PDB file of C-alpha atoms in Angstrom:
ATOM      1  CA  UNK H   1      19.692   0.907 -56.231  1.00  0.00           C
ATOM      2  CA  UNK H   2      21.862  -1.959 -55.216  1.00  0.00           C
ATOM      3  CA  UNK H   3      24.890   0.230 -55.717  1.00  0.00           C
ATOM      4  CA  UNK H   4      23.731   2.889 -53.290  1.00  0.00           C
ATOM      5  CA  UNK H   5      25.762   3.213 -50.160  1.00  0.00           C
ATOM      6  CA  UNK H   6      24.142   1.988 -47.037  1.00  0.00           C
ATOM      7  CA  UNK H   7      23.909   4.614 -44.382  1.00  0.00           C
ATOM      8  CA  UNK H   8      25.692   3.464 -41.275  1.00  0.00           C
ATOM      9  CA  UNK H   9      24.154   4.747 -38.050  1.00  0.00           C
ATOM     10  CA  UNK H  10      26.227   7.213 -36.117  1.00  0.00           C
ATOM     11  CA  UNK H  11      28.206   5.831 -33.231  1.00  0.00           C
ATOM     12  CA  UNK H  12      26.636   6.677 -29.904  1.00  0.00           C
ATOM     13  CA  UNK H  13      28.353   9.410 -27.982  1.00  0.00           C
ATOM     14  CA  UNK H  14      29.378   9.152 -24.334  1.00  0.00           C
ATOM     15  CA  UNK H  15      26.204  10.718 -22.979  1.00  0.00           C
ATOM     16  CA  UNK H  16      24.002   8.246 -24.826  1.00  0.00           C
ATOM     17  CA  UNK H  17      26.053   5.321 -23.537  1.00  0.00           C
ATOM     18  CA  UNK H  18      25.864   6.650 -19.975  1.00  0.00           C
ATOM     19  CA  UNK H  19      22.101   7.080 -20.297  1.00  0.00           C
ATOM     20  CA  UNK H  20      21.747   3.518 -21.594  1.00  0.00           C
ATOM     21  CA  UNK H  21      23.887   2.165 -18.762  1.00  0.00           C
ATOM     22  CA  UNK H  22      21.943   4.173 -16.177  1.00  0.00           C
ATOM     23  CA  UNK H  23      18.631   2.925 -17.601  1.00  0.00           C
ATOM     24  CA  UNK H  24      19.971  -0.627 -17.495  1.00  0.00           C
ATOM     25  CA  UNK H  25      21.153  -0.184 -13.894  1.00  0.00           C
ATOM     26  CA  UNK H  26      17.733   1.155 -12.886  1.00  0.00           C
ATOM     27  CA  UNK H  27      15.921  -1.753 -14.539  1.00  0.00           C
ATOM     28  CA  UNK H  28      18.252  -4.227 -12.825  1.00  0.00           C
ATOM     29  CA  UNK H  29      17.633  -2.542  -9.468  1.00  0.00           C
ATOM     30  CA  UNK H  30      13.874  -2.695 -10.023  1.00  0.00           C
ATOM     31  CA  UNK H  31      14.050  -6.375 -10.970  1.00  0.00           C
ATOM     32  CA  UNK H  32      16.181  -7.147  -7.929  1.00  0.00           C
ATOM     33  CA  UNK H  33      13.684  -5.333  -5.734  1.00  0.00           C
ATOM     34  CA  UNK H  34      10.677  -7.124  -7.216  1.00  0.00           C
ATOM     35  CA  UNK H  35      12.185 -10.593  -7.040  1.00  0.00           C
ATOM     36  CA  UNK H  36      14.380 -10.406  -3.948  1.00  0.00           C
ATOM     37  CA  UNK H  37      13.082  -7.777  -1.527  1.00  0.00           C
ATOM     38  CA  UNK H  38       9.370  -7.301  -2.277  1.00  0.00           C
ATOM     39  CA  UNK H  39       8.214 -10.826  -1.284  1.00  0.00           C
ATOM     40  CA  UNK H  40       9.836 -10.469   2.129  1.00  0.00           C
ATOM     41  CA  UNK H  41       8.343  -7.016   2.619  1.00  0.00           C
ATOM     42  CA  UNK H  42       4.864  -8.295   1.692  1.00  0.00           C
ATOM     43  CA  UNK H  43       5.296 -11.145   4.135  1.00  0.00           C
ATOM     44  CA  UNK H  44       6.524  -8.785   6.869  1.00  0.00           C
ATOM     45  CA  UNK H  45       3.631  -6.350   6.417  1.00  0.00           C
ATOM     46  CA  UNK H  46       0.998  -9.065   6.322  1.00  0.00           C
ATOM     47  CA  UNK H  47       2.483 -10.857   9.330  1.00  0.00           C
ATOM     48  CA  UNK H  48       2.744  -7.636  11.323  1.00  0.00           C
ATOM     49  CA  UNK H  49      -0.967  -7.001  10.804  1.00  0.00           C
ATOM     50  CA  UNK H  50      -1.760 -10.648  11.519  1.00  0.00           C
ATOM     51  CA  UNK H  51       0.260 -10.520  14.760  1.00  0.00           C
ATOM     52  CA  UNK H  52      -1.699  -7.490  15.918  1.00  0.00           C
ATOM     53  CA  UNK H  53      -4.881  -9.414  15.164  1.00  0.00           C
ATOM     54  CA  UNK H  54      -3.643 -12.356  17.228  1.00  0.00           C
ATOM     55  CA  UNK H  55      -2.866 -10.016  20.123  1.00  0.00           C
ATOM     56  CA  UNK H  56      -6.457  -8.789  19.931  1.00  0.00           C
ATOM     57  CA  UNK H  57      -7.686 -12.381  20.125  1.00  0.00           C
ATOM     58  CA  UNK H  58      -5.476 -13.097  23.151  1.00  0.00           C
ATOM     59  CA  UNK H  59      -6.708  -9.983  24.961  1.00  0.00           C
ATOM     60  CA  UNK H  60     -10.305 -10.922  24.130  1.00  0.00           C
ATOM     61  CA  UNK H  61      -9.806 -14.402  25.604  1.00  0.00           C
ATOM     62  CA  UNK H  62      -8.090 -13.088  28.736  1.00  0.00           C
ATOM     63  CA  UNK H  63     -10.414 -10.255  29.679  1.00  0.00           C
ATOM     64  CA  UNK H  64     -13.756 -11.212  28.088  1.00  0.00           C
ATOM     65  CA  UNK H  65     -14.728  -7.571  27.724  1.00  0.00           C
ATOM     66  CA  UNK H  66     -16.484  -6.622  24.501  1.00  0.00           C
ATOM     67  CA  UNK H  67     -15.891  -2.911  25.039  1.00  0.00           C
ATOM     68  CA  UNK H  68     -12.174  -3.447  25.643  1.00  0.00           C
ATOM     69  CA  UNK H  69     -11.847  -5.600  22.540  1.00  0.00           C
ATOM     70  CA  UNK H  70     -13.698  -3.010  20.416  1.00  0.00           C
ATOM     71  CA  UNK H  71     -11.434  -0.216  21.658  1.00  0.00           C
ATOM     72  CA  UNK H  72      -8.379  -2.402  21.190  1.00  0.00           C
ATOM     73  CA  UNK H  73      -9.463  -3.220  17.626  1.00  0.00           C
ATOM     74  CA  UNK H  74      -9.750   0.495  16.775  1.00  0.00           C
ATOM     75  CA  UNK H  75      -6.406   1.278  18.413  1.00  0.00           C
ATOM     76  CA  UNK H  76      -4.823  -1.630  16.526  1.00  0.00           C
ATOM     77  CA  UNK H  77      -6.126  -0.344  13.195  1.00  0.00           C
ATOM     78  CA  UNK H  78      -4.771   3.138  13.925  1.00  0.00           C
ATOM     79  CA  UNK H  79      -1.416   1.643  14.983  1.00  0.00           C
ATOM     80  CA  UNK H  80      -1.214  -0.381  11.759  1.00  0.00           C
ATOM     81  CA  UNK H  81      -1.923   2.739   9.735  1.00  0.00           C
ATOM     82  CA  UNK H  82       0.767   4.694  11.595  1.00  0.00           C
ATOM     83  CA  UNK H  83       3.371   1.943  11.218  1.00  0.00           C
ATOM     84  CA  UNK H  84       2.568   1.492   7.531  1.00  0.00           C
ATOM     85  CA  UNK H  85       2.822   5.208   6.772  1.00  0.00           C
ATOM     86  CA  UNK H  86       5.993   5.558   8.842  1.00  0.00           C
ATOM     87  CA  UNK H  87       7.709   2.706   7.023  1.00  0.00           C
ATOM     88  CA  UNK H  88       6.660   4.103   3.658  1.00  0.00           C
ATOM     89  CA  UNK H  89       8.024   7.601   4.273  1.00  0.00           C
ATOM     90  CA  UNK H  90      11.039   7.013   6.503  1.00  0.00           C
ATOM     91  CA  UNK H  91      12.766   4.166   4.648  1.00  0.00           C
ATOM     92  CA  UNK H  92      15.737   5.818   2.935  1.00  0.00           C
ATOM     93  CA  UNK H  93      17.783   2.821   1.807  1.00  0.00           C
ATOM     94  CA  UNK H  94      15.695   2.171  -1.275  1.00  0.00           C
ATOM     95  CA  UNK H  95      12.236   1.212  -2.309  1.00  0.00           C
ATOM     96  CA  UNK H  96       9.971   0.026   0.468  1.00  0.00           C
ATOM     97  CA  UNK H  97       6.501  -0.688  -0.836  1.00  0.00           C
ATOM     98  CA  UNK H  98       5.875  -4.222   0.352  1.00  0.00           C
ATOM     99  CA  UNK H  99       5.218  -3.581   4.037  1.00  0.00           C
ATOM    100  CA  UNK H 100       2.482  -1.062   3.253  1.00  0.00           C
ATOM    101  CA  UNK H 101       0.995  -3.284   0.557  1.00  0.00           C
ATOM    102  CA  UNK H 102       0.959  -6.255   2.949  1.00  0.00           C
ATOM    103  CA  UNK H 103      -0.810  -4.211   5.610  1.00  0.00           C
ATOM    104  CA  UNK H 104      -3.303  -2.809   3.096  1.00  0.00           C
ATOM    105  CA  UNK H 105      -3.961  -6.350   1.871  1.00  0.00           C
ATOM    106  CA  UNK H 106      -4.705  -7.472   5.429  1.00  0.00           C
ATOM    107  CA  UNK H 107      -6.980  -4.465   6.089  1.00  0.00           C
ATOM    108  CA  UNK H 108      -8.928  -5.211   2.911  1.00  0.00           C
ATOM    109  CA  UNK H 109      -9.275  -8.771   4.156  1.00  0.00           C
ATOM    110  CA  UNK H 110     -10.702  -7.459   7.436  1.00  0.00           C
ATOM    111  CA  UNK H 111     -13.198  -5.377   5.486  1.00  0.00           C
ATOM    112  CA  UNK H 112     -14.432  -8.361   3.465  1.00  0.00           C
ATOM    113  CA  UNK H 113     -14.562 -10.550   6.562  1.00  0.00           C
ATOM    114  CA  UNK H 114     -16.845  -7.971   8.151  1.00  0.00           C
ATOM    115  CA  UNK H 115     -18.957  -7.635   4.998  1.00  0.00           C
ATOM    116  CA  UNK H 116     -19.616 -11.387   4.981  1.00  0.00           C
ATOM    117  CA  UNK H 117     -20.058 -11.954   8.703  1.00  0.00           C
ATOM    118  CA  UNK H 118     -19.571 -15.247  10.443  1.00  0.00           C
ATOM    119  CA  UNK H 119     -21.859 -16.254  13.295  1.00  0.00           C
ATOM    120  CA  UNK H 120     -19.331 -15.720  16.161  1.00  0.00           C
ATOM    121  CA  UNK H 121     -18.668 -12.142  15.043  1.00  0.00           C
ATOM    122  CA  UNK H 122     -22.379 -11.392  14.628  1.00  0.00           C
ATOM    123  CA  UNK H 123     -23.133 -12.886  18.027  1.00  0.00           C
ATOM    124  CA  UNK H 124     -20.301 -11.126  19.918  1.00  0.00           C
ATOM    125  CA  UNK H 125     -20.387  -7.569  18.597  1.00  0.00           C
ATOM    126  CA  UNK H 126     -23.020  -4.944  17.915  1.00  0.00           C
ATOM    127  CA  UNK H 127     -23.858  -3.810  14.412  1.00  0.00           C
ATOM    128  CA  UNK H 128     -22.444  -0.361  15.125  1.00  0.00           C
ATOM    129  CA  UNK H 129     -19.092  -1.768  16.303  1.00  0.00           C
ATOM    130  CA  UNK H 130     -18.883  -4.002  13.239  1.00  0.00           C
ATOM    131  CA  UNK H 131     -19.683  -1.081  10.929  1.00  0.00           C
ATOM    132  CA  UNK H 132     -17.088   1.179  12.566  1.00  0.00           C
ATOM    133  CA  UNK H 133     -14.376  -1.467  12.315  1.00  0.00           C
ATOM    134  CA  UNK H 134     -15.359  -2.357   8.764  1.00  0.00           C
ATOM    135  CA  UNK H 135     -15.202   1.220   7.489  1.00  0.00           C
ATOM    136  CA  UNK H 136     -12.077   2.056   9.457  1.00  0.00           C
ATOM    137  CA  UNK H 137     -10.287  -0.891   7.867  1.00  0.00           C
ATOM    138  CA  UNK H 138     -11.213   0.056   4.293  1.00  0.00           C
ATOM    139  CA  UNK H 139     -10.451   3.751   4.843  1.00  0.00           C
ATOM    140  CA  UNK H 140      -7.060   2.911   6.357  1.00  0.00           C
ATOM    141  CA  UNK H 141      -6.322   0.504   3.491  1.00  0.00           C
ATOM    142  CA  UNK H 142      -7.096   3.305   1.029  1.00  0.00           C
ATOM    143  CA  UNK H 143      -4.833   5.679   2.945  1.00  0.00           C
ATOM    144  CA  UNK H 144      -2.004   3.135   2.836  1.00  0.00           C
ATOM    145  CA  UNK H 145      -2.476   2.530  -0.896  1.00  0.00           C
ATOM    146  CA  UNK H 146      -2.519   6.302  -1.485  1.00  0.00           C
ATOM    147  CA  UNK H 147       0.672   6.645   0.546  1.00  0.00           C
ATOM    148  CA  UNK H 148       2.270   3.934  -1.564  1.00  0.00           C
ATOM    149  CA  UNK H 149       1.247   5.748  -4.754  1.00  0.00           C
ATOM    150  CA  UNK H 150       2.600   9.063  -3.444  1.00  0.00           C
ATOM    151  CA  UNK H 151       5.871   7.387  -2.466  1.00  0.00           C
ATOM    152  CA  UNK H 152       6.184   5.884  -5.948  1.00  0.00           C
ATOM    153  CA  UNK H 153       5.574   9.290  -7.552  1.00  0.00           C
ATOM    154  CA  UNK H 154       8.099  10.857  -5.172  1.00  0.00           C
ATOM    155  CA  UNK H 155      10.704   8.243  -6.131  1.00  0.00           C
ATOM    156  CA  UNK H 156      10.112   8.800  -9.850  1.00  0.00           C
ATOM    157  CA  UNK H 157      10.521  12.561  -9.432  1.00  0.00           C
ATOM    158  CA  UNK H 158      13.657  12.146  -7.304  1.00  0.00           C
ATOM    159  CA  UNK H 159      15.224   9.749  -9.818  1.00  0.00           C
ATOM    160  CA  UNK H 160      14.447  12.055 -12.715  1.00  0.00           C
ATOM    161  CA  UNK H 161      15.861  15.042 -10.788  1.00  0.00           C
ATOM    162  CA  UNK H 162      19.084  13.170 -10.112  1.00  0.00           C
ATOM    163  CA  UNK H 163      19.416  12.179 -13.774  1.00  0.00           C
ATOM    164  CA  UNK H 164      18.706  15.576 -15.304  1.00  0.00           C
ATOM    165  CA  UNK H 165      20.429  17.947 -12.912  1.00  0.00           C
ATOM    166  CA  UNK H 166      17.444  19.695 -11.445  1.00  0.00           C
ATOM    167  CA  UNK H 167      15.107  19.689 -14.437  1.00  0.00           C
ATOM    168  CA  UNK H 168      11.806  18.239 -13.330  1.00  0.00           C
ATOM    169  CA  UNK H 169      10.821  15.673 -15.921  1.00  0.00           C
ATOM    170  CA  UNK H 170       9.318  12.320 -15.173  1.00  0.00           C
ATOM    171  CA  UNK H 171       9.011  10.333 -18.334  1.00  0.00           C
ATOM    172  CA  UNK H 172      10.917  11.767 -21.245  1.00  0.00           C
ATOM    173  CA  UNK H 173      14.299  13.312 -21.888  1.00  0.00           C
ATOM    174  CA  UNK H 174      14.635  16.629 -23.601  1.00  0.00           C
TER     175      UNK H 174
END
């Protein structure tokens, strides 16, 4: 047995090397996105939602109208949903998940704040207004998370279409 020839693996052909380099480039791009761009996007999305919340507080202090603040809260939630979905679908320069995730994170926080009510919120608003805002926030957070998932699936399909010249495969090469 010790005299048997060892089988030397075949040298990779050009296509295999190109595939390995492309896979390496994709993993580097994903790492760069996760470590360099994603934290700023999360911060931007969370701060955008937080700024809208602060505007609601300012309007509440200026006008002292409960009805106006309830309507403004609903309009703000709808505006956050629209901005989050727009950013997710219209960003063409690369991956853009962080803004939507940051907004969804903030909307989930609103939901839990309204589940465990503080005294000023209980005292200022009716139970119906609290319930509407609570369920709107969790529904909109779910819509944003679903949009993020659809965008991720769309990116995977687009990348696999670019790599395999029109053959729709997501995970494996044929």
